[in-house]
Amino acid sequence: PCSVVGICIPCLCGTAPCLLCRCCPSGNNSTVTRLIYAFFLLLGVGIACIMLMPGMEEQLKKIPGFCVEGHVNCDVLVGYKAVYRVCFGMSMFFLLFSLLMVKVKSSQDPRAAVHNGFWFFKFAAATAITIGAFFIPEGAFTTVWFYIGMAGAFCFILIQLVLLIDFAHSWNESWVEKMEEGNSRCWYAALLSATTINYILSLVSLVMFYVYYTHTDGCTENKAFITVNMLLCVGASVMSILPQIQESQPRSGLLQSSIVTLYTMYLTWSAMTNEPDRKCNPSLLGIIGLNNTTPAGKDHPVVQWWDAQGIVGLVLFLMCVLYSSIRNSSNTQVNKLTLTSDESALIEDGPHPENFDVEDGENRALDNEKDGVTYSYSFFHFMLFLASLYIMMTLTNWYSPDSSYETMTSKWPSVWVKISSSWICIALYVWTLAAPLVLVNRDFD
């Protein structure tokens, strides 16, 4: 055991391409570093989830001054406040590194050593910031941080949209290439099946929205949201197969449109689940007839943190992080967003023996950023900062306390943030179709 600990110490205190011992994955410097930071973020997400588990409120109440009974309803607010503190610690850690890493050009910069190493000390710093956040006086902190979180989450949703559209185009291009190379019937059937399934799910969602989230004598906003987004999705789908679009982009098609349509339906549903009027916003448990939010002896409903909307949002977040970690460098649309060079890749096809040094029988990973970084360190941390805020809002269902701090309520700003992001999603997709026709002098290959 002592030898194993001794071997793995470089992984905690050294650089990302530490000795490739049993506890360190092989790969390029840039790859391992980003995976470790992603692990930091996912670890914070796990801790934030623990804060909402049943029984944790009694433990959190023991923190001096964290929640004073009599002034607020601690049974309702303590989990919400704990998630805000954990995510505050994570976001401040990544924001600090985002500012620290501005204009780092290569691994020869002294700041690059901080970015790529000293993991034990960075973990200790993130832990210290998070623990300290629990002792921030209440005051206006929760209200201000709610609006900051809402703005940051909106920005991260936009990043998700770019990744989604990039994924849709990459998926379609990959299958069309395979269809052209051989066995065209098989790949054509797969392409058609995936497209059909996406549209069927979207149609089923649309019907359920009209059934459960609208009423003949009210819910006007929901009717408008559903109808407008349905028409926009139909318009985008028709546009993707127009002769002019097909001529400029032969590989554009209904698969991309079906993915964008399904995601738009999700954003529409997510927006409606935050509508303040409970008659127009039934919970999933209420829809299936199992809703019981006011137990005997309780004056206020119990806040249901783990609802379907929050779980789906968390799954999409994990998929977004995974895709951004394994995507190939040929996806230049995301490269422009993340400021990644065209020659770099987050995960290479595999480590090549010539890229590693041998030292005492152990392999050492290649520092592939001596001549220049393969991605913007600063922007990478800023994306993780926004991701921390998105997780904070997702885990708390975009709720905020009422004026008396007795209950958690949904508010209209959360609804408009989500519904506007659905319109931006469609606008971004339509722009990827129309851009080659508008900017004729630009190469979009």
Short mmCIF file of C-alpha atoms in Angstrom, two decimals:
data_model
loop_
_atom_site.label_atom_id
_atom_site.label_comp_id
_atom_site.label_asym_id
_atom_site.label_seq_id
_atom_site.Cartn_x
_atom_site.Cartn_y
_atom_site.Cartn_z
CA PRO A 1 0.00 0.00 0.00
CA CYS A 2 2.78 2.45 0.82
CA SER A 3 4.36 1.94 -2.59
CA VAL A 4 1.04 2.56 -4.33
CA VAL A 5 0.56 5.80 -2.38
CA GLY A 6 4.10 6.86 -3.21
CA ILE A 7 3.56 6.20 -6.90
CA CYS A 8 0.27 8.13 -7.00
CA ILE A 9 1.50 11.24 -5.16
CA PRO A 10 2.67 12.82 -8.45
CA CYS A 11 -0.92 12.66 -9.65
CA LEU A 12 -1.98 14.88 -6.77
CA CYS A 13 0.85 17.36 -6.65
CA GLY A 14 2.47 17.09 -10.11
CA THR A 15 1.31 18.05 -13.56
CA ALA A 16 -1.51 16.47 -15.55
CA PRO A 17 0.82 14.28 -17.62
CA CYS A 18 2.18 12.81 -14.43
CA LEU A 19 3.82 9.40 -14.35
CA LEU A 20 1.40 7.04 -15.97
CA CYS A 21 0.99 4.97 -12.86
CA ARG A 22 -1.97 2.85 -11.88
CA CYS A 23 -4.09 5.84 -10.87
CA CYS A 24 -3.35 8.09 -13.88
CA PRO A 25 -4.86 7.69 -17.34
CA SER A 26 -2.64 7.88 -20.42
CA GLY A 27 -3.11 10.73 -22.83
CA ASN A 28 -2.01 14.18 -23.80
CA ASN A 29 -1.52 16.93 -21.27
CA SER A 30 -4.51 18.89 -22.55
CA THR A 31 -6.75 15.81 -22.43
CA VAL A 32 -5.96 14.68 -18.89
CA THR A 33 -6.22 18.22 -17.50
CA ARG A 34 -9.73 18.76 -18.84
CA LEU A 35 -10.92 15.39 -17.61
CA ILE A 36 -9.66 16.13 -14.09
CA TYR A 37 -11.44 19.50 -14.03
CA ALA A 38 -14.59 17.77 -15.29
CA PHE A 39 -14.22 15.33 -12.38
CA PHE A 40 -13.96 18.31 -10.00
CA LEU A 41 -17.23 19.65 -11.39
CA LEU A 42 -19.02 16.29 -11.20
CA LEU A 43 -17.79 15.81 -7.63
CA GLY A 44 -19.35 19.16 -6.73
CA VAL A 45 -22.59 18.12 -8.42
CA GLY A 46 -22.64 14.95 -6.32
CA ILE A 47 -22.15 16.93 -3.10
CA ALA A 48 -24.93 19.35 -4.10
CA CYS A 49 -27.25 16.39 -4.70
CA ILE A 50 -26.44 15.03 -1.25
CA MET A 51 -27.56 18.36 0.26
CA LEU A 52 -31.09 17.69 -1.03
CA MET A 53 -31.35 14.15 0.31
CA PRO A 54 -33.99 13.44 2.97
CA GLY A 55 -32.61 13.84 6.48
CA MET A 56 -29.82 16.24 5.53
CA GLU A 57 -31.80 19.26 6.70
CA GLU A 58 -31.36 18.23 10.33
CA GLN A 59 -27.59 18.05 9.88
CA LEU A 60 -27.43 21.37 8.04
CA LYS A 61 -29.37 23.12 10.80
CA LYS A 62 -26.47 22.37 13.14
CA ILE A 63 -24.20 24.78 11.23
CA PRO A 64 -24.02 27.94 13.39
CA GLY A 65 -26.12 30.72 11.92
CA PHE A 66 -26.85 28.85 8.70
CA CYS A 67 -30.61 28.82 9.21
CA VAL A 68 -32.32 30.45 12.20
CA GLU A 69 -35.76 29.06 13.03
CA GLY A 70 -38.42 31.70 13.49
CA HIS A 71 -37.09 34.01 10.80
CA VAL A 72 -37.52 31.50 7.95
CA ASN A 73 -38.97 28.04 7.39
CA CYS A 74 -35.75 26.03 7.66
CA ASP A 75 -37.41 22.74 6.69
CA VAL A 76 -38.09 24.23 3.25
CA LEU A 77 -35.07 26.50 2.76
CA VAL A 78 -32.10 24.69 4.25
CA GLY A 79 -31.49 22.31 1.32
CA TYR A 80 -31.97 25.14 -1.16
CA LYS A 81 -29.46 27.32 0.69
CA ALA A 82 -26.95 24.47 0.93
CA VAL A 83 -27.03 23.86 -2.85
CA TYR A 84 -26.49 27.58 -3.42
CA ARG A 85 -23.44 27.55 -1.11
CA VAL A 86 -21.88 24.46 -2.70
CA CYS A 87 -22.36 25.82 -6.22
CA PHE A 88 -21.10 29.24 -5.11
CA GLY A 89 -17.84 27.60 -4.02
CA MET A 90 -17.50 25.70 -7.31
CA SER A 91 -18.33 28.69 -9.47
CA MET A 92 -15.96 31.04 -7.65
CA PHE A 93 -13.16 28.49 -7.98
CA PHE A 94 -13.62 28.27 -11.75
CA LEU A 95 -14.16 32.02 -12.15
CA LEU A 96 -10.91 32.69 -10.29
CA PHE A 97 -9.02 30.36 -12.63
CA SER A 98 -10.75 31.90 -15.63
CA LEU A 99 -9.36 35.30 -14.68
CA LEU A 100 -5.97 33.88 -13.75
CA MET A 101 -5.53 32.08 -17.09
CA VAL A 102 -6.31 34.99 -19.41
CA LYS A 103 -3.95 35.01 -22.44
CA VAL A 104 -1.96 31.90 -21.57
CA LYS A 105 -0.38 31.02 -24.91
CA SER A 106 1.65 27.87 -24.18
CA SER A 107 2.66 25.49 -21.42
CA GLN A 108 5.87 27.50 -21.06
CA ASP A 109 3.84 30.22 -19.30
CA PRO A 110 4.29 29.84 -15.50
CA ARG A 111 0.51 30.03 -15.07
CA ALA A 112 0.13 26.91 -17.23
CA ALA A 113 1.89 24.91 -14.51
CA VAL A 114 -0.82 26.00 -12.08
CA HIS A 115 -3.53 25.05 -14.56
CA ASN A 116 -2.05 21.63 -15.33
CA GLY A 117 -0.78 20.65 -11.89
CA PHE A 118 -0.93 21.17 -8.11
CA TRP A 119 -4.14 19.15 -7.97
CA PHE A 120 -4.07 18.53 -4.24
CA PHE A 121 -3.75 22.23 -3.49
CA LYS A 122 -6.47 23.18 -5.96
CA PHE A 123 -8.80 20.59 -4.46
CA ALA A 124 -8.05 21.99 -1.01
CA ALA A 125 -8.71 25.54 -2.24
CA ALA A 126 -12.06 24.58 -3.80
CA THR A 127 -13.04 22.78 -0.60
CA ALA A 128 -12.08 25.79 1.54
CA ILE A 129 -14.10 28.20 -0.64
CA THR A 130 -17.13 25.92 -0.47
CA ILE A 131 -16.96 25.48 3.30
CA GLY A 132 -16.50 29.23 3.76
CA ALA A 133 -19.60 29.87 1.66
CA PHE A 134 -21.75 28.21 4.32
CA PHE A 135 -20.84 31.03 6.70
CA ILE A 136 -21.84 33.89 4.38
CA PRO A 137 -24.49 36.02 6.16
CA GLU A 138 -27.91 35.60 4.56
CA GLY A 139 -28.89 39.22 3.88
CA ALA A 140 -29.45 39.70 0.16
CA PHE A 141 -27.07 36.89 -0.81
CA THR A 142 -29.73 34.34 -1.83
CA THR A 143 -31.76 36.81 -3.90
CA VAL A 144 -28.75 38.27 -5.70
CA TRP A 145 -27.20 34.86 -6.31
CA PHE A 146 -30.53 33.60 -7.70
CA TYR A 147 -30.50 36.21 -10.47
CA ILE A 148 -26.79 35.70 -11.14
CA GLY A 149 -27.44 31.96 -11.34
CA MET A 150 -30.35 32.49 -13.72
CA ALA A 151 -28.21 34.63 -16.06
CA GLY A 152 -25.31 32.16 -15.94
CA ALA A 153 -27.61 29.18 -16.51
CA PHE A 154 -29.11 30.92 -19.54
CA CYS A 155 -25.61 31.40 -21.00
CA PHE A 156 -24.79 27.73 -20.40
CA ILE A 157 -28.04 26.71 -22.13
CA LEU A 158 -26.82 28.66 -25.16
CA ILE A 159 -23.58 26.65 -25.07
CA GLN A 160 -25.67 23.48 -24.84
CA LEU A 161 -27.57 24.62 -27.92
CA VAL A 162 -24.38 25.06 -29.94
CA LEU A 163 -23.15 21.63 -28.84
CA LEU A 164 -26.54 20.10 -29.70
CA ILE A 165 -26.60 21.58 -33.21
CA ASP A 166 -22.99 20.51 -33.73
CA PHE A 167 -23.89 16.99 -32.56
CA ALA A 168 -26.90 16.87 -34.89
CA HIS A 169 -24.85 17.87 -37.94
CA SER A 170 -21.99 15.51 -36.99
CA TRP A 171 -24.38 12.58 -36.50
CA ASN A 172 -26.05 13.16 -39.86
CA GLU A 173 -22.72 13.61 -41.71
CA SER A 174 -21.30 10.43 -40.17
CA TRP A 175 -24.26 8.26 -41.18
CA VAL A 176 -24.54 9.80 -44.66
CA GLU A 177 -20.83 9.10 -45.25
CA LYS A 178 -21.28 5.47 -44.20
CA MET A 179 -24.36 5.24 -46.41
CA GLU A 180 -22.34 6.49 -49.39
CA GLU A 181 -19.41 4.15 -48.68
CA GLY A 182 -21.46 0.97 -48.77
CA ASN A 183 -24.46 -0.96 -47.41
CA SER A 184 -26.62 2.05 -48.20
CA ARG A 185 -29.93 0.33 -47.41
CA CYS A 186 -28.90 -0.45 -43.83
CA TRP A 187 -27.69 3.06 -43.07
CA TYR A 188 -30.62 4.66 -44.85
CA ALA A 189 -32.98 2.60 -42.69
CA ALA A 190 -31.07 3.64 -39.55
CA LEU A 191 -31.21 7.30 -40.59
CA LEU A 192 -34.92 7.08 -41.33
CA SER A 193 -35.65 5.23 -38.08
CA ALA A 194 -33.80 7.75 -35.89
CA THR A 195 -35.54 10.65 -37.60
CA THR A 196 -38.97 9.01 -37.27
CA ILE A 197 -38.46 8.21 -33.58
CA ASN A 198 -37.45 11.80 -32.82
CA TYR A 199 -40.50 13.21 -34.58
CA ILE A 200 -42.85 10.69 -32.93
CA LEU A 201 -41.50 11.63 -29.48
CA SER A 202 -41.92 15.31 -30.34
CA LEU A 203 -45.50 14.73 -31.50
CA VAL A 204 -46.38 12.75 -28.37
CA SER A 205 -44.88 15.54 -26.24
CA LEU A 206 -46.92 18.13 -28.12
CA VAL A 207 -50.18 16.26 -27.51
CA MET A 208 -49.40 15.80 -23.82
CA PHE A 209 -48.58 19.51 -23.47
CA TYR A 210 -52.00 20.48 -24.83
CA VAL A 211 -53.75 17.89 -22.63
CA TYR A 212 -52.03 18.55 -19.29
CA TYR A 213 -50.60 22.08 -19.48
CA THR A 214 -53.53 23.95 -21.03
CA HIS A 215 -57.19 24.48 -20.14
CA THR A 216 -60.07 25.84 -22.18
CA ASP A 217 -60.61 28.73 -19.76
CA GLY A 218 -56.99 29.69 -19.02
CA CYS A 219 -53.26 28.96 -19.41
CA THR A 220 -53.04 31.39 -22.33
CA GLU A 221 -49.26 31.68 -22.05
CA ASN A 222 -48.81 27.90 -22.30
CA LYS A 223 -51.05 27.73 -25.36
CA ALA A 224 -48.98 30.45 -27.00
CA PHE A 225 -45.65 28.78 -26.10
CA ILE A 226 -46.71 25.38 -27.43
CA THR A 227 -48.28 26.68 -30.63
CA VAL A 228 -45.48 29.10 -31.52
CA ASN A 229 -42.76 26.52 -30.94
CA MET A 230 -44.68 23.91 -32.91
CA LEU A 231 -44.94 26.27 -35.90
CA LEU A 232 -41.27 27.24 -35.64
CA CYS A 233 -40.20 23.59 -35.59
CA VAL A 234 -42.38 22.78 -38.60
CA GLY A 235 -40.93 25.78 -40.44
CA ALA A 236 -37.33 24.76 -39.63
CA SER A 237 -37.99 21.17 -40.74
CA VAL A 238 -39.48 22.28 -44.07
CA MET A 239 -36.62 24.73 -44.59
CA SER A 240 -34.00 21.99 -44.11
CA ILE A 241 -35.22 20.11 -47.21
CA LEU A 242 -35.79 23.08 -49.52
CA PRO A 243 -33.94 22.74 -52.86
CA GLN A 244 -31.89 25.90 -52.22
CA ILE A 245 -30.71 24.57 -48.84
CA GLN A 246 -29.99 21.12 -50.24
CA GLU A 247 -27.94 22.65 -53.04
CA SER A 248 -25.74 24.65 -50.66
CA GLN A 249 -25.67 21.93 -47.98
CA PRO A 250 -26.36 18.50 -49.50
CA ARG A 251 -26.06 16.79 -46.11
CA SER A 252 -28.59 18.92 -44.29
CA GLY A 253 -31.77 17.01 -43.65
CA LEU A 254 -34.56 15.96 -41.37
CA LEU A 255 -32.36 14.14 -38.84
CA GLN A 256 -30.89 17.42 -37.61
CA SER A 257 -34.34 19.03 -37.67
CA SER A 258 -35.84 16.17 -35.66
CA ILE A 259 -33.16 16.49 -32.95
CA VAL A 260 -33.67 20.26 -32.73
CA THR A 261 -37.45 19.77 -32.63
CA LEU A 262 -37.24 17.24 -29.79
CA TYR A 263 -34.91 19.50 -27.79
CA THR A 264 -37.25 22.45 -28.39
CA MET A 265 -40.11 20.38 -26.97
CA TYR A 266 -37.98 19.70 -23.89
CA LEU A 267 -37.23 23.41 -23.42
CA THR A 268 -40.92 24.23 -23.84
CA TRP A 269 -41.87 21.67 -21.19
CA SER A 270 -39.09 22.87 -18.90
CA ALA A 271 -40.40 26.45 -19.19
CA MET A 272 -43.98 25.44 -18.42
CA THR A 273 -42.90 23.50 -15.32
CA ASN A 274 -41.79 26.81 -13.84
CA GLU A 275 -45.05 28.67 -14.42
CA PRO A 276 -46.29 30.12 -11.09
CA ASP A 277 -49.94 29.10 -11.72
CA ARG A 278 -50.13 25.53 -10.44
CA LYS A 279 -53.30 24.86 -12.45
CA CYS A 280 -51.23 25.28 -15.61
CA ASN A 281 -48.21 23.51 -14.16
CA PRO A 282 -49.12 20.04 -12.87
CA SER A 283 -46.30 17.97 -11.45
CA LEU A 284 -45.49 14.62 -12.99
CA LEU A 285 -46.74 12.91 -9.83
CA GLY A 286 -49.95 14.91 -10.13
CA ILE A 287 -50.39 13.83 -13.76
CA ILE A 288 -50.12 10.13 -12.87
CA GLY A 289 -52.30 10.59 -9.77
CA LEU A 290 -49.67 10.18 -7.03
CA ASN A 291 -49.29 13.80 -5.93
CA ASN A 292 -49.37 14.37 -2.19
CA THR A 293 -47.33 17.45 -1.39
CA THR A 294 -48.97 18.48 1.88
CA PRO A 295 -48.56 15.85 4.60
CA ALA A 296 -50.71 15.91 7.72
CA GLY A 297 -49.52 18.41 10.30
CA LYS A 298 -47.71 20.57 7.74
CA ASP A 299 -48.96 24.03 6.84
CA HIS A 300 -46.76 24.31 3.75
CA PRO A 301 -46.26 21.90 0.89
CA VAL A 302 -43.09 19.86 0.94
CA VAL A 303 -40.78 21.00 -1.84
CA GLN A 304 -40.25 18.21 -4.36
CA TRP A 305 -36.68 18.85 -5.52
CA TRP A 306 -36.23 15.62 -7.47
CA ASP A 307 -38.87 16.09 -10.15
CA ALA A 308 -38.74 14.92 -13.75
CA GLN A 309 -37.67 18.29 -15.14
CA GLY A 310 -34.67 18.47 -12.81
CA ILE A 311 -33.59 14.90 -13.52
CA VAL A 312 -33.80 15.38 -17.30
CA GLY A 313 -31.86 18.64 -16.99
CA LEU A 314 -29.15 16.89 -15.00
CA VAL A 315 -28.92 14.07 -17.55
CA LEU A 316 -28.59 16.59 -20.40
CA PHE A 317 -25.87 18.38 -18.47
CA LEU A 318 -23.90 15.13 -18.06
CA MET A 319 -24.35 14.33 -21.75
CA CYS A 320 -23.17 17.82 -22.66
CA VAL A 321 -20.03 17.45 -20.54
CA LEU A 322 -19.37 14.00 -21.99
CA TYR A 323 -19.81 15.12 -25.59
CA SER A 324 -17.63 18.18 -25.13
CA SER A 325 -14.94 15.87 -23.69
CA ILE A 326 -14.90 13.23 -26.43
CA ARG A 327 -15.78 15.24 -29.53
CA ASN A 328 -13.19 15.19 -32.29
CA SER A 329 -11.35 18.30 -33.40
CA SER A 330 -12.93 18.15 -36.85
CA ASN A 331 -16.06 19.70 -35.36
CA THR A 332 -15.03 23.25 -36.20
CA GLN A 333 -18.37 24.77 -35.22
CA VAL A 334 -17.65 24.12 -31.55
CA ASN A 335 -13.98 25.01 -32.01
CA LYS A 336 -15.05 28.56 -32.80
CA LEU A 337 -17.05 28.66 -29.57
CA THR A 338 -14.43 27.09 -27.31
CA LEU A 339 -11.50 28.78 -29.04
CA THR A 340 -9.94 25.38 -29.72
CA SER A 341 -7.39 25.08 -32.51
CA ASP A 342 -8.39 22.99 -35.52
CA GLU A 343 -5.38 20.72 -35.07
CA SER A 344 -6.21 19.74 -31.49
CA ALA A 345 -8.49 17.05 -30.14
CA LEU A 346 -9.91 16.58 -26.68
CA ILE A 347 -9.56 12.84 -26.93
CA GLU A 348 -7.24 11.45 -29.56
CA ASP A 349 -7.89 8.14 -31.29
CA GLY A 350 -5.41 6.61 -28.90
CA PRO A 351 -2.03 7.27 -27.32
CA HIS A 352 0.92 6.71 -29.63
CA PRO A 353 4.09 5.23 -28.14
CA GLU A 354 6.30 7.82 -29.78
CA ASN A 355 4.48 10.57 -27.89
CA PHE A 356 5.66 9.38 -24.49
CA ASP A 357 8.93 9.53 -22.70
CA VAL A 358 10.22 6.55 -20.76
CA GLU A 359 11.54 7.13 -17.29
CA ASP A 360 12.54 4.28 -14.94
CA GLY A 361 10.32 1.86 -16.81
CA GLU A 362 7.27 4.15 -16.57
CA ASN A 363 5.63 6.09 -19.40
CA ARG A 364 5.24 9.83 -19.11
CA ALA A 365 2.51 11.57 -21.10
CA LEU A 366 3.40 14.11 -23.74
CA ASP A 367 3.17 17.82 -23.04
CA ASN A 368 1.49 18.69 -26.35
CA GLU A 369 1.20 22.41 -25.62
CA LYS A 370 4.82 23.56 -25.60
CA ASP A 371 4.39 25.44 -28.87
CA GLY A 372 0.88 26.66 -28.12
CA VAL A 373 -2.20 25.73 -26.10
CA THR A 374 -4.81 23.59 -27.86
CA TYR A 375 -7.72 25.40 -26.19
CA SER A 376 -8.34 28.63 -24.30
CA TYR A 377 -7.63 27.95 -20.62
CA SER A 378 -9.59 31.03 -19.59
CA PHE A 379 -12.69 30.24 -21.64
CA PHE A 380 -12.62 26.61 -20.55
CA HIS A 381 -12.83 27.66 -16.88
CA PHE A 382 -15.49 30.23 -17.72
CA MET A 383 -17.62 27.47 -19.25
CA LEU A 384 -17.25 25.44 -16.05
CA PHE A 385 -18.24 28.55 -14.10
CA LEU A 386 -21.45 28.78 -16.14
CA ALA A 387 -21.98 25.02 -15.76
CA SER A 388 -21.84 25.39 -11.97
CA LEU A 389 -24.58 28.02 -12.10
CA TYR A 390 -26.67 25.87 -14.44
CA ILE A 391 -26.43 22.92 -12.05
CA MET A 392 -27.42 25.19 -9.14
CA MET A 393 -30.57 26.31 -10.93
CA THR A 394 -31.40 22.80 -12.19
CA LEU A 395 -31.10 21.11 -8.79
CA THR A 396 -33.32 23.77 -7.18
CA ASN A 397 -35.83 23.68 -10.07
CA TRP A 398 -35.23 27.41 -10.68
CA TYR A 399 -37.24 28.09 -7.50
CA SER A 400 -36.74 31.05 -5.19
CA PRO A 401 -38.18 31.88 -1.75
CA ASP A 402 -41.29 34.00 -1.44
CA SER A 403 -41.18 37.38 0.31
CA SER A 404 -41.75 35.79 3.73
CA TYR A 405 -39.11 33.08 3.21
CA GLU A 406 -41.70 30.47 4.14
CA THR A 407 -42.15 28.60 0.86
CA MET A 408 -40.38 28.08 -2.47
CA THR A 409 -42.08 29.47 -5.55
CA SER A 410 -41.62 29.56 -9.30
CA LYS A 411 -41.33 32.96 -10.94
CA TRP A 412 -41.95 34.27 -14.44
CA PRO A 413 -38.33 35.30 -15.16
CA SER A 414 -37.36 31.60 -15.05
CA VAL A 415 -40.11 30.81 -17.55
CA TRP A 416 -39.00 33.50 -19.99
CA VAL A 417 -35.34 32.50 -19.73
CA LYS A 418 -36.18 28.95 -20.78
CA ILE A 419 -38.74 29.76 -23.47
CA SER A 420 -36.47 32.38 -25.03
CA SER A 421 -33.66 29.80 -25.13
CA SER A 422 -35.95 27.53 -27.18
CA TRP A 423 -36.43 30.32 -29.72
CA ILE A 424 -32.68 30.92 -29.83
CA CYS A 425 -32.17 27.18 -30.40
CA ILE A 426 -34.34 27.24 -33.51
CA ALA A 427 -32.78 30.52 -34.67
CA LEU A 428 -29.26 29.06 -34.38
CA TYR A 429 -30.25 25.97 -36.34
CA VAL A 430 -31.96 28.01 -39.06
CA TRP A 431 -28.83 30.17 -39.29
CA THR A 432 -26.64 27.10 -39.88
CA LEU A 433 -28.93 26.30 -42.82
CA ALA A 434 -29.17 29.81 -44.24
CA ALA A 435 -25.63 31.06 -43.62
CA PRO A 436 -24.10 29.53 -46.80
CA LEU A 437 -26.77 31.29 -48.86
CA VAL A 438 -26.32 34.62 -47.10
CA LEU A 439 -22.52 34.67 -46.78
CA VAL A 440 -21.70 33.38 -50.24
CA ASN A 441 -18.03 34.40 -50.11
CA ARG A 442 -17.32 32.34 -47.00
CA ASP A 443 -16.20 28.71 -47.01
CA PHE A 444 -18.45 26.58 -44.76
CA ASP A 445 -16.79 23.23 -45.54
#
